[in-house]
Amino acid sequence: MTGRPHPRRLALISVHTSPLAQPGTGDAGGLNVYVWQTATRLARRGVEVEIFTRATSSADEPSVQAAPGVTVKHVPAGPFDGLDKRDLPAQLCAFSANVLRAEAAHEPGYYDLIHSHYWLSGQVGWLARDRWGVPLVHTAHTLAAVKNASLAVGDTAEPMLRVIGEQQVVDEADRLIVNTPTEASELVDLYGADASRVDVVVPGADLDRYSPGSKLAARGALGLDADDVLVTFVGRIQPLKAPDVLLRAIAPLIHADTTGRLRLLVVGGPSGNGLGLPDTLIGLAAELGVADRVTFLPPQPADRLAQVYRASDLVSVPSYSESFGLVAVEAQACGTPVLAADVGGLGVAVADGVTGRLVAGHDIETWTGHLADLLADPDRLRAMGTAAGIHAQKFSWDHTTDALLESYDRAVAAHRRAAGRSTGIFGLRRLRPRTRITV
């Protein structure tokens, strides 16, 4: 750590999803977990955190003291219901205005730094940064150009509006935070980011909550059969997360299973392009003739989700794109091996051949083969589970917070150095040169 004092008050912007929302449905997912876990740990280090997120219910209190040192501010912007991420660009003006009004109620210099999450928040953070005269740190979480390069069948490409918006934020942010070195390279190669302004900060897991435990006790708590062989999917039900790939891959193994013990557990709710067809996966299970061996559960609170991981013999993350893959780390922290697509940050999260296996591509027969190979050797699965619990200890939110504070220190120091030379005779901030958008 550096010897400089850390920011005393942080404005954290998460426009489209609140850290108080239940992950696994709607637009709530790993970003929610990231924001909440880092905010609470930053507060424990003495940084006061105020989180600005869009109000989605008339019952939302304008300001909620969510944890010691963490305040969630519900910002009115557009109707409460019926909006998803694709509708929110039209509400950024209203959201930004209300964020600026909130700051205007305080003395100048109230916030020391802004950290925006996802490109919508980056647009707001960019404006607030210039108005407040403080540095902007931005985490994209996902990138349109990367997602569009690996679309699932039937999925919809991210619009040019988002690509342009991401490019603007990349150009303007004082520092950019990414999850892995691969993501850093993507920012530089696809968006022309200045590599010297990019910090790799690996996400973590709540290792106090997600830890190895009794499989039998977990199954008893969830009402699952002690003798079943259980493969589990956890995540939002949408083409990007590819639960259909896992379902199609395991179906032949279920049909071939003469013991009747092999089951698939799907935990999550519809999201994104899956919102219009919430029962598609249930229908697919029936079409494949395995509906009686597939159990669907809604998104689970964290303590119960830990039981889901412990109850499983194997957790699968077949996504087409993942900036990191928190599910993979959480499952391993509970001592469960992971079968994952070799995309994005999953190559960092999973130790291939040691804590699970990484699969290239999404060919169904290939996935079926990997499932069959792993499930045929329970002793190897148990050994992988033991190794997974050890491997996951490298990924803690405390380590993430350490790295975030170092990035914040760099942003504040650079901002102070540039304060004199970055203004002209009219006091206007000089803009960085624009880079060309790659599509």
Coordinates of N, CA and C in Angstrom, one line a residue, residues 18 74 76 79 109 121 137 159 176 180 198 215 224 243 256 261 275 303 324 379 392:
S18 N -29.3 -2.1 -8.2 CA -29.0 -1.7 -6.8 C -28.2 -2.8 -6.1
H74 N -31.4 6.2 -3.5 CA -32.3 5.9 -4.6 C -32.7 7.1 -5.4
P76 N -34.5 9.2 -8.4 CA -35.6 9.1 -9.3 C -35.2 9.4 -10.7
P79 N -40.0 6.1 -15.0 CA -41.0 5.3 -14.2 C -40.3 4.2 -13.4
G109 N -16.4 20.1 -2.4 CA -15.3 19.1 -2.0 C -15.9 18.0 -1.2
S121 N -23.3 4.1 -15.9 CA -22.9 4.8 -14.7 C -21.6 5.7 -15.1
V137 N -12.9 7.0 -11.5 CA -12.4 5.6 -11.7 C -13.6 4.8 -12.2
P159 N -26.1 -2.6 -28.9 CA -26.2 -1.6 -29.9 C -25.0 -0.7 -30.0
L176 N -9.0 3.1 -15.2 CA -9.9 2.1 -15.6 C -9.6 0.8 -14.8
T180 N -9.2 -8.9 -15.1 CA -8.1 -9.8 -15.5 C -7.2 -9.1 -16.5
V198 N -4.8 1.7 -16.7 CA -5.6 0.5 -16.5 C -5.0 -0.3 -15.3
K215 N -22.0 -32.0 2.6 CA -22.8 -32.2 1.5 C -24.2 -32.7 1.9
L224 N -33.1 -32.1 -0.8 CA -32.6 -32.9 -2.0 C -32.2 -34.3 -1.5
P243 N -27.6 -21.5 -20.1 CA -28.1 -22.7 -19.4 C -28.6 -23.8 -20.3
A256 N -29.2 -42.0 -20.4 CA -28.4 -43.2 -20.2 C -28.2 -43.7 -18.8
R261 N -30.3 -41.4 -10.7 CA -29.8 -40.5 -9.7 C -29.3 -39.2 -10.3
L275 N -36.1 -12.4 -20.7 CA -37.3 -11.9 -20.0 C -38.6 -12.2 -20.8
D303 N -26.8 -17.1 2.0 CA -26.6 -18.2 2.9 C -27.2 -19.5 2.3
F324 N -15.5 -12.1 -15.4 CA -14.8 -12.9 -14.4 C -15.5 -14.2 -14.1
D379 N -14.1 -40.1 -7.2 CA -12.9 -39.8 -6.4 C -12.2 -38.6 -7.0
A392 N -9.7 -21.2 -4.0 CA -10.5 -20.1 -3.8 C -10.0 -19.1 -2.8

